[in-house]
C-alpha cells in the first residue's frame, strides 16, 4: 500500500501567502469572512444555551498499516448526547438528530480530538468546520475494528473502521443520490430538502440496487464498498440509517463540507468526487474499482476521466439510466458522451437487476455466501 504522511493534520483553511504587505484578514475573501462571522455567532449562541462539545463518529477505513479517521465535532444539547441521553430515553446525537438540527448545530472549529486506536492515543485537530479527517498509523488485521474519539469534556464515542486486506484487488465506489436512492427532486432543492426535511423513512431505495451490492459482497467478501457523494457531512447519520435500513452493505461514506473555500464561494461537488477518487487510487493501488453512478449530469464524465488516468484501477463502470421524469428533475442527462476508456467496460441499466445480469456475464458477480462479520453501517 502506498505510504502516506504519518502525522495527522486538518485541512488548511489559509490562503497562499500572496502579497506580504497585505494583512492576513484582507487576503480572506468576503465569503470566508461572512462564514467566519456566522460560525462565531453560532458558537456564542450555543455556549449561552449550554450546548456541549459532541463528537459525531463516521465510518473510517484503512489498511493493515494505517487508518483514515472521519468524524465531526459540534456543540449540541446535552440531552441528545452521552449518558444524559441514555438516562432520559433519548437517542444519541448521531442516531436521533433530525437533519435540520444536525445542520444548525455549531461546529467546533479546530477542535482538539483524542483518537484511541488499539490502546494508543493520537491527538488530531478538526478543520474550521469541525470535521476530523486524519490519517493514523496502526497495526490491524483485516476486517472491522472499533476506535474511540473524544473532544474536550465530551462523551467517548465509538467509530467502526474497515481495514482492507493487503491482497484485496476489487472494490466498489458508489454514488448515492439517484444511484442507491431515488431523489425525485429538482437539483437546486435537493441538498436543502435532504438536510432540513427528509429522514431515512421517507427516502426511496433504487429498485434492485441493494440486492446488486449484496451479490457483489457475497462474491468478493473482502471488497470495500465506498459511498461517494457531494452531500454534506451533516447528513451522514441520516444516510447511514437509510443504507442500513435498506440492507446496503456497510462502508465508509466520503462526503464534503458546505461553505466557502479559500479561493471560491462554494465548494465544488465535482471536484470533491475527483479528488476522492484520486485519493483512493493512491491509497489502494492494487484495487480495481467498480464505479457506480447515474447518467444525470456528471458521473459519466468524472468516471471516464478517472478511468483514463488510472485504467489499472478501474474494473468497470456501471451507470444507472434515469427515467425521463428523474432526468428532468436532475437537470437533464450528461450533455456529452463519455470519453473512450480502452480496456474498461461500461454497462447501463435503469435498475439494479439489469446491472446485476450484466455484471454476472462479466464475471464480477457470482453466487456465494456473504461474510458474517460486517457490522451495521455507522455515520
Coordinates of C-alpha atoms in Angstrom, one line a residue:
X1 CA 0.0 0.0 0.0
X2 CA 1.2 3.5 -0.7
X3 CA 2.9 5.4 2.1
X4 CA 1.1 8.4 3.4
X5 CA 2.2 11.1 5.9
X6 CA 2.1 9.7 9.4
X7 CA 1.4 12.9 11.3
X8 CA -2.4 13.6 11.3
X9 CA -3.4 17.1 10.5
X10 CA -6.5 19.0 9.5
X11 CA -7.0 20.6 6.1
X12 CA -5.6 24.1 5.9
X13 CA -8.0 27.0 5.5
X14 CA -5.4 29.5 5.0
X15 CA -4.7 31.3 1.7
X16 CA -1.4 31.2 -0.1
X17 CA 0.9 33.9 1.0
X18 CA 0.3 36.3 -1.8
X19 CA 1.5 39.9 -1.2
X20 CA 3.4 40.1 2.0
X21 CA 2.3 43.7 2.5
X22 CA -1.4 42.8 2.9
X23 CA -2.7 41.7 6.3
X24 CA -3.9 38.2 6.6
X25 CA -7.6 39.1 7.0
X26 CA -7.5 41.3 3.9
X27 CA -6.5 38.3 1.8
X28 CA -9.5 36.3 3.0
X29 CA -12.3 36.8 0.5
X30 CA -15.8 38.0 1.5
X31 CA -17.4 34.6 1.6
X32 CA -14.8 33.3 4.2
X33 CA -15.2 36.4 6.3
X34 CA -19.0 36.0 6.3
X35 CA -18.7 32.3 7.1
X36 CA -16.4 33.1 10.0
X37 CA -18.9 35.7 11.3
X38 CA -21.7 33.1 11.1
X39 CA -19.6 30.5 12.8
X40 CA -18.7 33.0 15.6
X41 CA -22.4 33.8 16.1
X42 CA -23.4 30.1 16.2
X43 CA -20.7 29.4 18.7
X44 CA -21.6 32.2 21.1
X45 CA -25.2 31.3 20.9
X46 CA -24.5 27.6 21.5
X47 CA -22.4 28.4 24.6
X48 CA -25.0 30.7 26.0
X49 CA -27.6 27.9 25.6
X50 CA -25.3 25.4 27.4
X51 CA -24.5 23.3 24.4
X52 CA -21.7 20.9 24.9
X53 CA -18.9 19.5 22.7
X54 CA -20.1 16.3 20.9
X55 CA -18.2 14.1 18.6
X56 CA -20.3 12.5 15.7
X57 CA -18.3 9.5 14.5
X58 CA -18.3 8.3 10.9
X59 CA -17.1 5.0 9.4
X60 CA -13.4 5.0 8.7
X61 CA -11.3 2.8 6.5
X62 CA -7.7 1.8 6.0
X63 CA -5.1 -0.9 5.5
X64 CA -3.2 -3.1 8.0
X65 CA -0.7 -0.2 8.5
X66 CA -2.9 2.9 8.6
X67 CA -6.5 4.1 9.1
X68 CA -8.4 7.2 8.0
X69 CA -10.4 8.5 10.9
X70 CA -13.6 10.5 10.0
X71 CA -15.8 12.4 12.4
X72 CA -17.3 15.8 13.2
X73 CA -17.3 17.9 16.4
X74 CA -20.3 20.1 17.1
X75 CA -21.9 21.8 20.1
X76 CA -25.2 20.1 20.9
X77 CA -27.9 19.8 23.6
X78 CA -26.6 17.7 26.4
X79 CA -29.9 15.8 26.4
X80 CA -29.0 14.4 22.9
X81 CA -25.6 13.0 23.9
X82 CA -23.9 10.5 26.1
X83 CA -25.3 9.4 29.5
X84 CA -27.8 12.2 29.6
X85 CA -29.5 10.9 26.5
X86 CA -29.4 7.3 27.7
X87 CA -30.9 8.2 31.1
X88 CA -33.8 10.2 29.5
X89 CA -34.5 7.6 26.9
X90 CA -33.4 9.9 24.0
X91 CA -31.3 8.6 21.2
X92 CA -27.6 9.6 21.0
X93 CA -26.9 12.6 18.7
X94 CA -25.6 10.5 15.8
X95 CA -28.7 8.4 15.8
X96 CA -31.5 10.7 16.8
X97 CA -30.9 14.1 15.3
X98 CA -33.1 15.3 12.5
X99 CA -31.3 16.8 9.5
X100 CA -32.1 20.5 10.3
X101 CA -30.7 20.1 13.9
X102 CA -27.5 18.5 12.6
X103 CA -27.1 21.4 10.2
X104 CA -27.7 24.2 12.7
X105 CA -25.5 22.7 15.4
X106 CA -22.4 24.9 15.8
X107 CA -19.3 23.2 14.6
X108 CA -16.3 23.4 16.9
X109 CA -13.6 24.9 14.7
X110 CA -10.1 23.3 15.1
X111 CA -11.3 21.1 18.0
X112 CA -8.6 19.0 19.6
X113 CA -9.7 15.4 19.4
X114 CA -8.2 12.3 21.1
X115 CA -8.4 9.2 19.0
X116 CA -7.7 5.9 20.7
X117 CA -6.7 3.1 18.4
X118 CA -5.8 -0.3 19.8
X119 CA -4.9 1.3 23.2
X120 CA -2.8 4.1 21.7
X121 CA -4.0 7.7 21.9
X122 CA -3.4 10.1 19.0
X123 CA -4.1 13.8 19.1
X124 CA -5.6 15.2 16.0
X125 CA -7.3 18.5 15.0
X126 CA -10.6 19.2 13.3
X127 CA -10.8 21.7 10.5
X128 CA -12.6 25.0 10.6
X129 CA -15.9 23.2 10.1
X130 CA -15.3 20.8 12.9
X131 CA -14.6 17.9 10.5
X132 CA -11.9 15.4 11.5
X133 CA -10.1 13.7 8.6
X134 CA -7.0 12.2 10.0
X135 CA -4.5 9.6 8.8
X136 CA -3.2 7.5 11.7
X137 CA -0.6 4.6 11.6
X138 CA -2.0 1.3 13.0
X139 CA -1.2 -2.4 13.2
X140 CA -4.6 -4.0 12.5
X141 CA -5.7 -7.3 11.0
X142 CA -8.1 -7.1 8.0
X143 CA -11.7 -6.8 8.9
X144 CA -13.9 -4.5 11.0
X145 CA -12.5 -2.8 14.2
X146 CA -13.7 -0.1 16.6
X147 CA -11.8 3.0 17.6
X148 CA -12.9 5.7 20.1
X149 CA -12.9 9.5 19.9
X150 CA -13.3 12.3 22.5
X151 CA -13.1 16.1 22.3
X152 CA -12.7 18.3 25.4
X153 CA -15.2 17.0 28.0
X154 CA -17.4 15.2 25.5
X155 CA -18.6 11.7 25.9
X156 CA -16.3 9.0 24.4
X157 CA -17.9 7.7 21.2
X158 CA -17.0 4.6 19.1
X159 CA -16.5 4.6 15.4
X160 CA -16.2 1.5 13.2
X161 CA -13.3 1.3 10.7
X162 CA -13.0 -1.2 7.8
X163 CA -9.4 -2.5 7.4
X164 CA -8.9 -3.7 3.8
X165 CA -6.7 -6.8 3.4
X166 CA -3.4 -6.1 1.7
X167 CA -4.2 -8.6 -1.1
X168 CA -7.7 -7.1 -1.9
X169 CA -7.9 -6.4 -5.6
X170 CA -11.5 -5.4 -6.1
X171 CA -13.9 -2.8 -4.5
X172 CA -16.9 -0.6 -5.2
X173 CA -17.3 3.1 -5.3
X174 CA -20.9 4.1 -5.4
X175 CA -22.7 7.5 -5.8
X176 CA -25.8 7.9 -3.6
X177 CA -28.4 10.4 -4.9
X178 CA -30.2 8.9 -7.9
X179 CA -28.0 5.8 -7.7
X180 CA -28.8 4.0 -4.5
X181 CA -31.8 6.2 -3.6
X182 CA -34.4 7.9 -5.8
X183 CA -34.5 11.6 -5.0
X184 CA -37.2 12.8 -7.4
X185 CA -36.4 16.4 -6.6
X186 CA -35.0 19.3 -8.7
X187 CA -31.3 19.6 -8.1
X188 CA -31.4 23.1 -6.7
X189 CA -33.7 21.9 -3.9
X190 CA -32.1 18.5 -3.3
X191 CA -29.4 19.5 -0.8
X192 CA -31.8 21.7 1.3
X193 CA -34.5 19.0 1.3
X194 CA -32.2 16.2 2.3
X195 CA -30.7 18.4 5.0
X196 CA -33.6 20.1 6.6
X197 CA -36.7 18.0 5.9
X198 CA -36.3 14.3 5.0
X199 CA -35.4 11.5 7.3
X200 CA -34.4 8.0 6.2
X201 CA -38.0 6.6 6.4
X202 CA -39.2 9.0 3.6
X203 CA -36.4 8.1 1.2
X204 CA -37.0 5.6 -1.6
X205 CA -34.3 3.0 -2.5
X206 CA -33.5 2.5 -6.1
X207 CA -35.0 -0.9 -7.2
X208 CA -32.6 -3.8 -7.1
X209 CA -29.5 -1.8 -6.1
X210 CA -29.3 -3.2 -2.5
X211 CA -29.6 -6.8 -3.9
X212 CA -26.9 -5.9 -6.5
X213 CA -24.5 -4.7 -3.8
X214 CA -25.3 -7.7 -1.7
X215 CA -24.4 -10.1 -4.5
X216 CA -21.1 -8.2 -5.1
X217 CA -20.2 -8.6 -1.4
X218 CA -21.1 -12.3 -1.5
X219 CA -18.9 -12.8 -4.5
X220 CA -16.0 -10.8 -3.0
X221 CA -16.4 -10.7 0.8
X222 CA -13.2 -8.6 1.3
X223 CA -14.2 -5.9 -1.2
X224 CA -14.8 -2.5 0.4
X225 CA -17.9 -0.6 -0.6
X226 CA -17.3 3.2 -0.5
X227 CA -20.2 5.6 -0.8
X228 CA -19.1 8.8 -2.6
X229 CA -21.5 11.8 -2.5
X230 CA -21.5 15.5 -2.9
X231 CA -23.7 15.7 0.2
X232 CA -22.7 17.5 3.3
X233 CA -21.2 15.7 6.4
X234 CA -24.3 17.0 8.3
X235 CA -26.5 14.3 6.6
X236 CA -24.1 11.4 7.1
X237 CA -26.1 9.9 10.1
X238 CA -29.3 10.0 8.1
X239 CA -27.7 8.5 5.0
X240 CA -26.2 5.7 7.2
X241 CA -29.6 4.8 8.6
X242 CA -31.1 4.8 5.1
X243 CA -28.4 2.4 3.8
X244 CA -28.7 0.1 6.9
X245 CA -32.5 0.1 6.8
X246 CA -32.5 -0.9 3.1
X247 CA -29.8 -3.6 3.6
X248 CA -27.0 -2.0 1.7
X249 CA -23.5 -3.2 2.7
X250 CA -21.8 -1.2 5.4
X251 CA -19.0 1.0 4.3
X252 CA -17.4 4.4 4.6
X253 CA -19.1 7.5 3.2
X254 CA -17.0 10.2 1.6
X255 CA -19.0 13.4 1.9
X256 CA -18.0 17.1 1.8
X257 CA -18.5 20.2 3.8
X258 CA -20.7 23.1 2.7
X259 CA -19.4 26.6 2.7
X260 CA -16.6 28.6 1.0
X261 CA -13.0 27.7 0.4
X262 CA -10.0 30.0 0.4
X263 CA -10.4 30.6 -3.3
X264 CA -14.1 30.2 -4.1
X265 CA -17.6 31.0 -2.7
X266 CA -18.9 27.4 -2.9
X267 CA -17.3 24.1 -2.7
X268 CA -17.3 22.0 -6.0
X269 CA -19.1 18.7 -5.7
X270 CA -17.5 17.5 -8.9
X271 CA -14.0 18.4 -7.6
X272 CA -14.8 16.5 -4.4
X273 CA -15.6 13.4 -6.3
X274 CA -12.4 13.7 -8.5
X275 CA -10.1 14.3 -5.5
X276 CA -11.7 11.4 -3.6
X277 CA -11.2 9.0 -6.5
X278 CA -7.6 10.1 -6.8
X279 CA -7.0 9.5 -3.2
X280 CA -8.5 6.0 -3.3
X281 CA -6.2 5.2 -6.3
X282 CA -3.2 6.4 -4.3
X283 CA -4.2 4.6 -1.1
X284 CA -5.2 1.3 -2.7
X285 CA -3.0 1.0 -5.9
X286 CA -3.8 -2.7 -6.2
X287 CA -7.6 -2.4 -6.2
X288 CA -9.7 -2.3 -9.4
X289 CA -12.9 -0.4 -8.6
X290 CA -16.3 -0.9 -9.9
X291 CA -17.6 2.7 -10.3
X292 CA -21.4 3.0 -10.0
X293 CA -23.3 6.2 -10.7
X294 CA -26.1 7.7 -12.8
X295 CA -26.5 9.5 -16.1
X296 CA -27.9 12.7 -14.6
X297 CA -25.2 15.3 -15.1
X298 CA -21.6 14.5 -14.2
X299 CA -20.9 10.9 -13.1
X300 CA -20.1 9.6 -16.6
X301 CA -17.6 12.3 -17.3
X302 CA -15.9 12.1 -13.8
X303 CA -15.6 8.3 -14.0
X304 CA -14.3 8.4 -17.6
X305 CA -11.6 10.9 -16.7
X306 CA -10.6 8.8 -13.8
X307 CA -10.5 5.6 -15.9
X308 CA -8.3 7.4 -18.5
X309 CA -5.8 8.5 -15.8
X310 CA -5.9 5.2 -13.9
X311 CA -7.1 2.3 -16.2
X312 CA -5.3 -0.1 -13.9
X313 CA -7.6 0.9 -11.0
X314 CA -11.0 0.5 -12.8
X315 CA -12.7 -2.9 -13.3
X316 CA -15.8 -1.5 -14.9
X317 CA -18.2 1.5 -14.9
X318 CA -21.9 0.9 -14.2
X319 CA -24.3 3.8 -14.9
X320 CA -28.0 3.8 -13.8
X321 CA -30.2 5.3 -16.5
X322 CA -32.6 7.8 -15.1
X323 CA -36.3 7.8 -16.2
X324 CA -37.5 10.7 -18.2
X325 CA -39.0 12.3 -15.1
X326 CA -35.9 11.7 -13.0
X327 CA -33.7 13.2 -15.7
X328 CA -35.8 16.3 -15.9
X329 CA -35.7 16.8 -12.1
X330 CA -31.9 16.1 -12.2
X331 CA -31.4 18.9 -14.7
X332 CA -31.0 16.7 -17.7
X333 CA -28.7 13.9 -18.7
X334 CA -25.0 14.1 -19.3
X335 CA -24.5 16.6 -22.1
X336 CA -21.6 15.0 -23.8
X337 CA -20.7 11.3 -24.3
X338 CA -18.1 9.8 -22.1
X339 CA -14.6 9.8 -23.4
X340 CA -13.2 6.4 -24.6
X341 CA -11.7 4.2 -21.9
X342 CA -9.9 1.4 -23.6
X343 CA -10.0 -1.8 -21.6
X344 CA -12.6 -0.5 -19.2
X345 CA -16.1 -1.8 -19.9
X346 CA -19.3 0.2 -19.4
X347 CA -22.8 -1.1 -18.6
X348 CA -26.1 0.8 -18.5
X349 CA -29.4 -0.1 -16.8
X350 CA -32.3 1.6 -15.2
X351 CA -32.1 -0.6 -12.1
X352 CA -30.0 -3.0 -10.1
X353 CA -31.5 -6.1 -11.7
X354 CA -30.3 -5.1 -15.1
X355 CA -26.8 -4.2 -13.8
X356 CA -26.6 -7.5 -11.9
X357 CA -27.3 -9.5 -15.0
X358 CA -24.6 -7.7 -17.0
X359 CA -22.1 -7.9 -14.2
X360 CA -22.7 -11.6 -13.8
X361 CA -22.0 -12.0 -17.5
X362 CA -18.7 -10.2 -17.0
X363 CA -17.7 -12.5 -14.1
X364 CA -17.9 -9.7 -11.5
X365 CA -20.8 -11.4 -9.7
X366 CA -21.4 -15.0 -8.9
X367 CA -23.4 -16.8 -6.2
X368 CA -21.8 -17.2 -2.8
X369 CA -22.1 -16.6 0.9
X370 CA -21.6 -13.2 2.4
X371 CA -19.0 -12.8 5.2
X372 CA -21.0 -12.7 8.5
X373 CA -18.8 -10.2 10.4
X374 CA -19.9 -7.0 8.6
X375 CA -21.4 -4.6 11.1
X376 CA -24.4 -2.3 10.8
X377 CA -23.5 0.9 9.0
X378 CA -22.4 3.8 11.2
X379 CA -22.0 7.5 10.4

